[in-house]
Short mmCIF file of C-alpha atoms and ligand atoms in Angstrom, two decimals:
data_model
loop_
_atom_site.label_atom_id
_atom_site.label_comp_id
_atom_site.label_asym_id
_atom_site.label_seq_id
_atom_site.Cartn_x
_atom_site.Cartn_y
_atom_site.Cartn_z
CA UNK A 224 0.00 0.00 0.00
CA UNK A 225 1.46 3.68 -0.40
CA UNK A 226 1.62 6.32 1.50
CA UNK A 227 1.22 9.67 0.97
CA UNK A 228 1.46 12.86 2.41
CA UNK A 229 -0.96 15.74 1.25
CA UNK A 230 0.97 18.84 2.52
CA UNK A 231 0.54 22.43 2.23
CA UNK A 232 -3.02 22.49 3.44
CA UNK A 233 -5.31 24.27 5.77
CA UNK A 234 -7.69 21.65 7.08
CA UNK A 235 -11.61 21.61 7.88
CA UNK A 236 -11.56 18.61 9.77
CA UNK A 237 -14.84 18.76 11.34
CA UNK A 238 -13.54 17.12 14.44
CA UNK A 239 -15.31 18.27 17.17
CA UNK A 240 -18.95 18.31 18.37
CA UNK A 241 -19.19 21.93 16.47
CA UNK A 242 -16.82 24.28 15.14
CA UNK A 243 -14.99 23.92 12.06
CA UNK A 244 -12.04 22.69 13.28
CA UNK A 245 -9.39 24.36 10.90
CA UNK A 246 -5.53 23.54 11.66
CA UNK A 247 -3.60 26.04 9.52
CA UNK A 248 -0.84 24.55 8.01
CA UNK A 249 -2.00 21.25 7.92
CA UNK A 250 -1.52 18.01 6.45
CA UNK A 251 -3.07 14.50 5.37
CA UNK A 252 -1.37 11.13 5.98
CA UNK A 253 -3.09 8.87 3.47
CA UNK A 254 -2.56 5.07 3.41
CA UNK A 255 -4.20 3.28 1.03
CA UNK A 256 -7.86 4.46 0.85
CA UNK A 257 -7.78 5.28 4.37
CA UNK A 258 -6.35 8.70 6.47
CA UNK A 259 -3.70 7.54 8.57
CA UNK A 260 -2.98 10.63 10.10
CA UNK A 261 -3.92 14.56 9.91
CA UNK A 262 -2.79 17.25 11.81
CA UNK A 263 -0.33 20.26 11.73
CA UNK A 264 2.41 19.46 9.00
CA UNK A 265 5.09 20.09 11.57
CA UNK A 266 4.36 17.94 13.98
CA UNK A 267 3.80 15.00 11.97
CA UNK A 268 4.88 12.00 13.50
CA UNK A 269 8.25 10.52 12.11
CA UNK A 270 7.01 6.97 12.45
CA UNK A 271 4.83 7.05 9.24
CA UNK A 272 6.98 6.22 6.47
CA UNK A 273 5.98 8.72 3.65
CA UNK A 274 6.05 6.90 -0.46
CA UNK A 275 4.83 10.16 -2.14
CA UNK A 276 4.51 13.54 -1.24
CA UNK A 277 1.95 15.79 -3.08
CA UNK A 278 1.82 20.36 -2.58
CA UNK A 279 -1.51 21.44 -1.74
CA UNK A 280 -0.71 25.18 -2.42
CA UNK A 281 -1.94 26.51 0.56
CA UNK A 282 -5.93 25.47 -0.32
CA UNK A 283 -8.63 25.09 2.48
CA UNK A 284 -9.30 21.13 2.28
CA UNK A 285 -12.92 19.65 3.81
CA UNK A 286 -14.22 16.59 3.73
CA UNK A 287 -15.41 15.40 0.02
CA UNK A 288 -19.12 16.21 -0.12
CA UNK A 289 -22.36 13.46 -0.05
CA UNK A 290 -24.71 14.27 -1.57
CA UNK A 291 -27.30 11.74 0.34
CA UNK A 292 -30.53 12.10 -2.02
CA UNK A 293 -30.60 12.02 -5.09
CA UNK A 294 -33.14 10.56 -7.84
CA UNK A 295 -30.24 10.36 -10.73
CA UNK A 296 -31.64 7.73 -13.27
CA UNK A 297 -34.37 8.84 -15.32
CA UNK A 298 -35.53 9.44 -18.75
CA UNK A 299 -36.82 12.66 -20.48
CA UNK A 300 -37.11 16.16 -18.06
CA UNK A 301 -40.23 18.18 -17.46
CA UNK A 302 -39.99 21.41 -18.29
CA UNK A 303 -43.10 21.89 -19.19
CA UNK A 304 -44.34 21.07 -15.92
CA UNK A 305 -42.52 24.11 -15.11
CA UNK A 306 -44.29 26.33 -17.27
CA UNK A 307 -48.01 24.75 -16.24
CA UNK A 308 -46.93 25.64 -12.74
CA UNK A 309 -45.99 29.11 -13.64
CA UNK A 310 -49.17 29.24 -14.89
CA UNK A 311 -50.95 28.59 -12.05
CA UNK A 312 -51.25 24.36 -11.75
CA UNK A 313 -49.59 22.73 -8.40
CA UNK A 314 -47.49 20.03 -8.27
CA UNK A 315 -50.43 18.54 -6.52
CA UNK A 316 -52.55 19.54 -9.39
CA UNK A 317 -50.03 17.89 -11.73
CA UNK A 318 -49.50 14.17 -10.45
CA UNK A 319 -53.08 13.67 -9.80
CA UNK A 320 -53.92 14.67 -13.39
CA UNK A 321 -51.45 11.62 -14.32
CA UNK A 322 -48.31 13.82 -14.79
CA UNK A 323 -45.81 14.52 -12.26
CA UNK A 324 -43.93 11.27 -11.42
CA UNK A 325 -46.02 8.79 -13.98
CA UNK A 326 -44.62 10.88 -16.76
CA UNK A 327 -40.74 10.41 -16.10
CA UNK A 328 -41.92 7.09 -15.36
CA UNK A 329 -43.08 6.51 -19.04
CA UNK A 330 -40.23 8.13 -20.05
CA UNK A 331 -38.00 5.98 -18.33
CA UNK A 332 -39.85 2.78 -19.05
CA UNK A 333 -38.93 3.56 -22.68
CA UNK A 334 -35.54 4.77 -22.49
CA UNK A 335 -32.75 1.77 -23.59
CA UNK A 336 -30.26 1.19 -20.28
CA UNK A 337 -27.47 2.91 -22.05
CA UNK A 338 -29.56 5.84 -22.30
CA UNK A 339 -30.32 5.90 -18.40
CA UNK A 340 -26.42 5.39 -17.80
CA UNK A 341 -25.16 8.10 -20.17
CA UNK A 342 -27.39 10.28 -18.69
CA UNK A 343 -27.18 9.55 -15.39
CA UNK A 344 -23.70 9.62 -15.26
CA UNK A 345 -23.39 12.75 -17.21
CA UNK A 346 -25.69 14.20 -14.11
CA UNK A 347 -23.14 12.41 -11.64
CA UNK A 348 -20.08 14.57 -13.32
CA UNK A 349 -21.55 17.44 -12.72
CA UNK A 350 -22.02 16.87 -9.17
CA UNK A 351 -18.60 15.38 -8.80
CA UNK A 352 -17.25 18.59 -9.95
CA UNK A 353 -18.08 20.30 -6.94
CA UNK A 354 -16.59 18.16 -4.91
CA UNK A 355 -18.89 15.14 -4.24
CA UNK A 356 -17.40 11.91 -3.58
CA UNK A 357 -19.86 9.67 -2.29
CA UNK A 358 -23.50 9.83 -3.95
CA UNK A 359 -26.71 7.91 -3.14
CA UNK A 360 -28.88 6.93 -5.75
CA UNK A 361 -33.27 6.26 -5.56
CA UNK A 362 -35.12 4.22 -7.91
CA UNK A 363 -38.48 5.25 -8.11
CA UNK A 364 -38.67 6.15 -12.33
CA UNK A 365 -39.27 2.38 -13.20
CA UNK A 366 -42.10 0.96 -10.92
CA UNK A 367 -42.09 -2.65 -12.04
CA UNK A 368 -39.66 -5.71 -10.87
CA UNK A 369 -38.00 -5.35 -14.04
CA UNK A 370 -37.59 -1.57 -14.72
CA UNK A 371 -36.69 -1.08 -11.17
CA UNK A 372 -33.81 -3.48 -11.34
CA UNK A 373 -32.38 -1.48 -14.54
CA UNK A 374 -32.49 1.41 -12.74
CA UNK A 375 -30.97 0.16 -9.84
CA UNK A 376 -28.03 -1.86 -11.98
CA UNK A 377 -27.01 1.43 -13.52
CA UNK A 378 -26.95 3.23 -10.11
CA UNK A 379 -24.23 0.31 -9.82
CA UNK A 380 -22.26 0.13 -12.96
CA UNK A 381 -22.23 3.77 -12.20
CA UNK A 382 -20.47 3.49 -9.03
CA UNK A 383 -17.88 0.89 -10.79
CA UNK A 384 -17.22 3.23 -13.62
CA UNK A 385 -17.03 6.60 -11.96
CA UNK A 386 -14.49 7.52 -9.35
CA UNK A 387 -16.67 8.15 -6.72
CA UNK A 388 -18.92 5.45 -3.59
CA UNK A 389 -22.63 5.38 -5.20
CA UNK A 390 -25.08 4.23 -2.65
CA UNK A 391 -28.58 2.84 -3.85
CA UNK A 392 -32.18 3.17 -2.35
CA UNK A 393 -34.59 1.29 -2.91
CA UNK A 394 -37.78 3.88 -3.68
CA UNK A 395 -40.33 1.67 -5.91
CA UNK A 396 -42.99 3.06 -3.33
CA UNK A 397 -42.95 6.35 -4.75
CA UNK A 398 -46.20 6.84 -6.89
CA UNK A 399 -48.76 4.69 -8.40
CA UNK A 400 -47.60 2.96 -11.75
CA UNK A 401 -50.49 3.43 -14.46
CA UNK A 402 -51.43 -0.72 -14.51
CA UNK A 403 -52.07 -0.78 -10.76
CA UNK A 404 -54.64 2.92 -11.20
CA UNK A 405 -57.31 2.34 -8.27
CA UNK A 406 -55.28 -0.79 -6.60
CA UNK A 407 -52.36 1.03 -4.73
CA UNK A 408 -52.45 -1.87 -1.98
CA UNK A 409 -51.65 -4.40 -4.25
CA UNK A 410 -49.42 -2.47 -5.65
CA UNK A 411 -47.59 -2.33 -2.33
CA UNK A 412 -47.80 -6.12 -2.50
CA UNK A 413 -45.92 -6.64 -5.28
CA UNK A 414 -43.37 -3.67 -4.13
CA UNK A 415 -43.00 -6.13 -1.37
CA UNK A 416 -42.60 -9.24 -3.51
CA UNK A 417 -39.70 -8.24 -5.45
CA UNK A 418 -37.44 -6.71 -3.31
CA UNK A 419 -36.40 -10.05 -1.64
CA UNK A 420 -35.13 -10.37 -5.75
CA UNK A 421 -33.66 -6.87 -5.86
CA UNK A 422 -31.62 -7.80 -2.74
CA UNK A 423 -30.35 -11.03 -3.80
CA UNK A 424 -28.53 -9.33 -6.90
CA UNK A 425 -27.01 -6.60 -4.27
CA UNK A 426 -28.70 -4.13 -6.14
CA UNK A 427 -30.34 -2.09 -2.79
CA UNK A 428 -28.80 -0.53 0.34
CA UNK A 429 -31.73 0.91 1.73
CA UNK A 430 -35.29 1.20 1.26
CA UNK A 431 -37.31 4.38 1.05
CA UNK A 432 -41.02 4.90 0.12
CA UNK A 433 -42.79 8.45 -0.28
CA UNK A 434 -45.51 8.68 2.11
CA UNK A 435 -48.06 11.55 1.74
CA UNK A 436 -51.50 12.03 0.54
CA UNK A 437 -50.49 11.84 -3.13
CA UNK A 438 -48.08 8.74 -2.57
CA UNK A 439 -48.43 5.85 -0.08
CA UNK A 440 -50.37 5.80 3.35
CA UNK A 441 -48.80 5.58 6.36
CA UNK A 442 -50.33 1.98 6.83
CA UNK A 443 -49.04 0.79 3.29
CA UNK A 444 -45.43 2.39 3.86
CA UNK A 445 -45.65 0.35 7.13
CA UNK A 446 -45.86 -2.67 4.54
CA UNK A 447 -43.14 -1.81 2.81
CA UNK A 448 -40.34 -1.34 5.64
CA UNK A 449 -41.69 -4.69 7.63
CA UNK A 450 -40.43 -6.09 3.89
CA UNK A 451 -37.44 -4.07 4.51
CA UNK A 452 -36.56 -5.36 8.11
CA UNK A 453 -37.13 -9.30 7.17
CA UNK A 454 -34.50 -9.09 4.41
CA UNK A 455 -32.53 -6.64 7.42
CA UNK A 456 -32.16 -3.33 4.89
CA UNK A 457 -32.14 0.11 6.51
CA UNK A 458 -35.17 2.22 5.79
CA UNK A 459 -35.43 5.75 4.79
CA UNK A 460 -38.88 8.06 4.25
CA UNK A 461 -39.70 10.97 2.19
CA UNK A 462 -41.94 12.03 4.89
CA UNK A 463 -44.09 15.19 5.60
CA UNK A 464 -42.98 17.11 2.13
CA UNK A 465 -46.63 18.19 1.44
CA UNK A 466 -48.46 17.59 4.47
CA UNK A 467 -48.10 16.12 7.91
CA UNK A 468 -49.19 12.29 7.14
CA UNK A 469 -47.26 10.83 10.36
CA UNK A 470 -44.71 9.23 8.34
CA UNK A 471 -41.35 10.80 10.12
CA UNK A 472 -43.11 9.35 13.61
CA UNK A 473 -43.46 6.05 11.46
CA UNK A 474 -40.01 5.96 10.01
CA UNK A 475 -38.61 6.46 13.59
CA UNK A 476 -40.49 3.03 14.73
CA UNK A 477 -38.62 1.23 12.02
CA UNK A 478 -34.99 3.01 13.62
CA UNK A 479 -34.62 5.37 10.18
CA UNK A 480 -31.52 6.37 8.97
CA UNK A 481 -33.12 9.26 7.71
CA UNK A 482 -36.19 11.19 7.29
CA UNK A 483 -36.34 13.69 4.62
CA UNK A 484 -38.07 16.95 2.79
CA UNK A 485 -39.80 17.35 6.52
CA UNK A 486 -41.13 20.93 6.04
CA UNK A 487 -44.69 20.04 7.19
CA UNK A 488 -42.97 17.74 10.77
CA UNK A 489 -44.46 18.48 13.92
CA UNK A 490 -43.43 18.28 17.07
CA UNK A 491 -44.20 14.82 17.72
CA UNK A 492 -42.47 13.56 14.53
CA UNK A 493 -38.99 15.94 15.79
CA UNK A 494 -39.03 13.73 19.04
CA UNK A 495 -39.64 10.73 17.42
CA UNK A 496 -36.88 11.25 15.24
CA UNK A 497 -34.90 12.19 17.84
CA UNK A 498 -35.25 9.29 19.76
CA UNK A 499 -34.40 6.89 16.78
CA UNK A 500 -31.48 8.92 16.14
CA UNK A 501 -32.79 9.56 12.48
CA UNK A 502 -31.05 12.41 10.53
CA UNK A 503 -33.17 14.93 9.17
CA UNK A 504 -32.59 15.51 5.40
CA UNK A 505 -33.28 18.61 4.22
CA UNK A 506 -33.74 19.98 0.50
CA UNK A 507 -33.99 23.14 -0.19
CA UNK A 508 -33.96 22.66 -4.01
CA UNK A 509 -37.31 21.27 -3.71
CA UNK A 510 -38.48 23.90 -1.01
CA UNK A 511 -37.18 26.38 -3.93
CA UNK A 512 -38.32 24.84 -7.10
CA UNK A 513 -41.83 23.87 -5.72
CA UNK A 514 -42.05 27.67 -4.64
CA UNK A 515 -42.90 26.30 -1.09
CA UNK A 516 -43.48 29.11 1.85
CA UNK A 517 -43.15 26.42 5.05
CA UNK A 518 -39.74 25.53 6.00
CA UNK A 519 -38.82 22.81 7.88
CA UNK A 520 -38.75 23.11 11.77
CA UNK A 521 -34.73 23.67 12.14
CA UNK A 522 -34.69 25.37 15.01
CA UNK A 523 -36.76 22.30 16.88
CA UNK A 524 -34.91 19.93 15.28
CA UNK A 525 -31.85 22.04 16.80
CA UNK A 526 -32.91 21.72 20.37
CA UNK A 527 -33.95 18.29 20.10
CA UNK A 528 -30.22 16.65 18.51
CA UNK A 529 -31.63 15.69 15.59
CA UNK A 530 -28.69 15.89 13.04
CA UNK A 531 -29.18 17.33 10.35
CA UNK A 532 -28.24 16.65 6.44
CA UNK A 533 -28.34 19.01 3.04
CA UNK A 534 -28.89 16.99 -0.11
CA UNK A 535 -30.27 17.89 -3.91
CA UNK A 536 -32.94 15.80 -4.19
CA UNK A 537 -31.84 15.81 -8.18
CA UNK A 538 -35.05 14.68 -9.71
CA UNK A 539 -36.80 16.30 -13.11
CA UNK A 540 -39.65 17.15 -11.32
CA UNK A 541 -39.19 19.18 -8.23
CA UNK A 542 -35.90 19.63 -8.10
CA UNK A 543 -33.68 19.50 -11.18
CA UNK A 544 -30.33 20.82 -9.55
CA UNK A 545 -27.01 19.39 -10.24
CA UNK A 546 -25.27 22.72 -7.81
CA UNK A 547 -24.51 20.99 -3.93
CA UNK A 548 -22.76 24.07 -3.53
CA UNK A 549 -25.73 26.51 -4.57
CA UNK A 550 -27.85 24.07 -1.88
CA UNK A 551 -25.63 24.95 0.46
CA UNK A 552 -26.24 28.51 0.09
CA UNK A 553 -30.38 27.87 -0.16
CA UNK A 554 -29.85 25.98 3.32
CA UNK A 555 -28.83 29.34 5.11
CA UNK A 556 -31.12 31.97 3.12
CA UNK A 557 -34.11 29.86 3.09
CA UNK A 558 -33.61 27.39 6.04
CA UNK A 559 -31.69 29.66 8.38
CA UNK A 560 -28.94 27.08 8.62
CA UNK A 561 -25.25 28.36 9.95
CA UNK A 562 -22.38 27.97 7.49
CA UNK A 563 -20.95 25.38 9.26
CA UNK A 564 -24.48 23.54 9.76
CA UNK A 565 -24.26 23.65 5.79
CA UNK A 566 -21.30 21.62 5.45
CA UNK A 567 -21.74 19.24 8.60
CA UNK A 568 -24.79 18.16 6.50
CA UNK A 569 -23.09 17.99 2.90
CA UNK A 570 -20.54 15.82 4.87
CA UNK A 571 -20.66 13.90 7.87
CA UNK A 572 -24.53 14.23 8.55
CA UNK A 573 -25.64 13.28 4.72
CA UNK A 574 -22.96 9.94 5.48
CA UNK A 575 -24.69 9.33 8.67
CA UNK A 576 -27.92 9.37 6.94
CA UNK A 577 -26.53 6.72 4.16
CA UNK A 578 -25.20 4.47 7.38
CA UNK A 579 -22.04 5.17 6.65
CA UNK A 580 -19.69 5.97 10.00
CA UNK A 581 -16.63 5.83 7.55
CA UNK A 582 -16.30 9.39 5.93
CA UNK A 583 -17.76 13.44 6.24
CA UNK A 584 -14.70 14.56 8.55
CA UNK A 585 -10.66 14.33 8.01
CA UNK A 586 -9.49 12.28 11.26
CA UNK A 587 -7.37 9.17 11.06
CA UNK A 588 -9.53 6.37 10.87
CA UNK A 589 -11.64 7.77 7.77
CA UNK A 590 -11.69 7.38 4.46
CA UNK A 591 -9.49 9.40 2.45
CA UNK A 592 -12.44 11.42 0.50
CA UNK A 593 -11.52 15.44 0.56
CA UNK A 594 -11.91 18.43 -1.58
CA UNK A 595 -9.23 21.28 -2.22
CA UNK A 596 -11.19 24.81 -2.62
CA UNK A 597 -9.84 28.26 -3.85
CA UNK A 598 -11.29 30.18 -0.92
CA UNK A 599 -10.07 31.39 2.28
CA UNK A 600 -13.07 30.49 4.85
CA UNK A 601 -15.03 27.56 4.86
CA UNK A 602 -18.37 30.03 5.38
CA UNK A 603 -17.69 30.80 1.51
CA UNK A 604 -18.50 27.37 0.52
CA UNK A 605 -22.58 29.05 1.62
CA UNK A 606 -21.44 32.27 0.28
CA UNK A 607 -21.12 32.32 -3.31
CA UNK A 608 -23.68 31.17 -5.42
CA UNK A 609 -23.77 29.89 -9.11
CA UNK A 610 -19.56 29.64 -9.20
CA UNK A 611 -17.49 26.33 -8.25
CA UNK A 612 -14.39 27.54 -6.22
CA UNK A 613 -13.29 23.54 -6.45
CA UNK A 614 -10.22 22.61 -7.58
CA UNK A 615 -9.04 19.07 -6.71
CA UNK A 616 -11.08 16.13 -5.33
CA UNK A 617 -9.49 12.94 -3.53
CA UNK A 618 -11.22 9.60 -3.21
CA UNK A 619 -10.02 7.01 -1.35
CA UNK A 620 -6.98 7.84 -1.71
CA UNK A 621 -6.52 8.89 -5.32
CA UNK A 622 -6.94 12.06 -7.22
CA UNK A 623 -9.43 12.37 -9.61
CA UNK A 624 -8.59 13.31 -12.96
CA UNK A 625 -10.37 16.31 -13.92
N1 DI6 B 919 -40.60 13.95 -3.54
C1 DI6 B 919 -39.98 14.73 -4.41
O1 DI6 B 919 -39.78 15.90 -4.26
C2 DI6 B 919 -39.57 13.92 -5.56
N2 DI6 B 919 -40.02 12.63 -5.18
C3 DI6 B 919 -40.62 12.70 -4.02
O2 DI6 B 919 -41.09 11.71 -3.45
C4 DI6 B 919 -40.23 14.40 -6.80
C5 DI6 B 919 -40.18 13.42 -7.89
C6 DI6 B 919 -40.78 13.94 -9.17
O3 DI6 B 919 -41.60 14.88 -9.19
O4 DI6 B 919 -40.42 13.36 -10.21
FE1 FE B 920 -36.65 13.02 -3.18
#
């Protein structure tokens, strides 16, 4: 295995409780995939034989970013959604008309699988280029046993082919396919029968479902995560986007990684979450793009410990973002998030709510996922908006060719 020394760097390490932890002239011990050691460069400890040595310039280095929801395979976009909305329809108005979700669903359906990859992973550059280095990806755009598993196998071969950790969810409970119109609990039944299938070929790390009025009842959602805990997957819930339906409460009886949109949570949902440890998600490119007025409870989930993550939610249909950074920024003006808040959930947060204990701050121990940025503060990374101030991304270990 080599060893190499990232020098030259200021570090965001994220160590502590709170606080960014910085160390000023700072350095990274990498071994293998993994951080061996990171500290100030000067008192680096002699007993780490060094193979390579590699000038950071002087840059401010963070964590690499996860981006912890994302809906990244589909086919077509639906911009004209956009304009019917401008017009006056709601999203509401939209998917119970038969549009919304059902048409990207069509659209997918008929797209080839190296369509779905080539766009998919042309979506997944973009987001790597500001700085992301661990990714999870929902089905939801196929709805059947077998359209689900394509979209689930390219989520893979896109985590093989791309340097970068793709994690995959499970999310065939997310609207109504057109064959099962009128029979939504069988439809749930058959959700239930394939995933044992979908497991067995390693294509699922979690399982989500979208509960609200326009989606799936708290009852059937129950269905689907009691089909989640025989085959022992982690759940996750799109829960309380719309409305209050009781799912986050739900979600935390099932031990949720996450919950996630949550503008409409109460009170009893924040304690439930907080006593299942679930992360709140939050995505303020949906909160944005669905012109939504009722932001999530932050400052409850605050005083209750509920940690909190930032994600895209990169979908066509309410929130077609490929920016982390410019959600970052959203977080603070429209969520009242700090600057560090931002990045804790674009980092270790949004890796707590994919399970993952590995990764999201630089301490030995972790894996060897950062960023390099041309700024001086780590606030700036919530500052600018609609510019990408990053310059080099590591993962695992390795440098990613631009
Ligand atoms: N909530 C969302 O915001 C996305 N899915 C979900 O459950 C929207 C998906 C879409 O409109 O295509
Ligand atoms: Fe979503």
């Amino acid at each position: 295995m080599t060893t190499t020394l990232w020098r030259n760097a200021r570090l965001v390490t994220l160590a502590g409780p709170s606080g960014w932890g910085l160390i000023e002239r700072g350095a990274i011990v990498v071994d293998g995939a993994t951080i061996a050691w990171a500290g100030v460069e000067a008192d680096r400890p002699d007993t780490l034989a060094i193979d390579a040595d590699i000038d950071l310039g002087g840059a401010l280095v963070t964590p690499g970013l996860v981006d912890c929801h994302t809906h990244l395979i589909y086919g077509g976009q639906r911009a004209n959604e956009f304009e019917q909305r401008l017009e006056g329809a709601s999203y509401e108005d939209i998917a119970r008309a038969g549009g919304g979700i059902r048409s990207t669903v069509a659209a997918t359906r008929a797209a080839s699988d190296a369509t779905l990859f080539a766009s998919a992973r042309d979506r997944a550059l973009a987001l790597m280029a500001e700085g992301v280095t661990t990714l999870e990806i929902k089905s939801g755009y196929g709805l059947s046993a077998e359209h689900e598993a394509r979209c689930l196998a390219v989520a893979r071969q896109l985590g093989r082919e791309l340097a970068l950790t793709v994690r995959t969810t499970c999310l065939s409970a997310h609207a109504l396919p057109p064959e099962y119109a009128g029979r939504a609990d069988d439809y749930i039944d058959a959700v239930c029968a394939w995933l044992p299938a979908l497991h067995e070929a390693k294509l699922v790390d979690a399982v989500d479902a979208f509960c609200e009025r326009i989606a799936f009842s708290v009852a059937q959602t129950r269905r689907v995560f009691e089909a989640a805990r025989t085959l022992g997957l982690p759940v996750k819930l799109h829960a309380e986007q719309l409305s209050d339906s009781g799912g986050a409460a739900l979600a935390a009886e099932f031990g949720a990684l996450s919950c996630e949109h949550l503008e409409h949570l109460g009170d009893g949902g924040v304690r439930a979450m907080a006593r299942a440890g679930s992360v709140a998600v939050l995505l303020p490119g949906a909160f944005y793009f669905l012109r939504e007025t009722q932001a999530p409870p932050v400052a409850a989930l605050r005083t209750a410990g509920v940690p909190i993550a930032i994600a895209t939610d990169h979908n066509p249909g309410s929130s077609p973002t490929l920016s982390p950074l410019l959600m970052l920024s959203m977080a603070c003006t429209f969520f009242r998030l700090t600057p560090e808040e931002s990045l804790r959930g674009m980092t270790m947060n949004a890796a707590r709510a994919l399970g993952l204990a590995d990764r999201g701050r630089l301490v030995a121990g972790q894996r060897a996922d950062f960023a390099a940025w041309n700024i001086d503060h780590p606030n700036e990374l919530s500052y600018w908006f609609g510019s990408n101030p990053c310059r080099r991304v590591v993962v695992g270990g390795v440098e990613r060719q631009a």
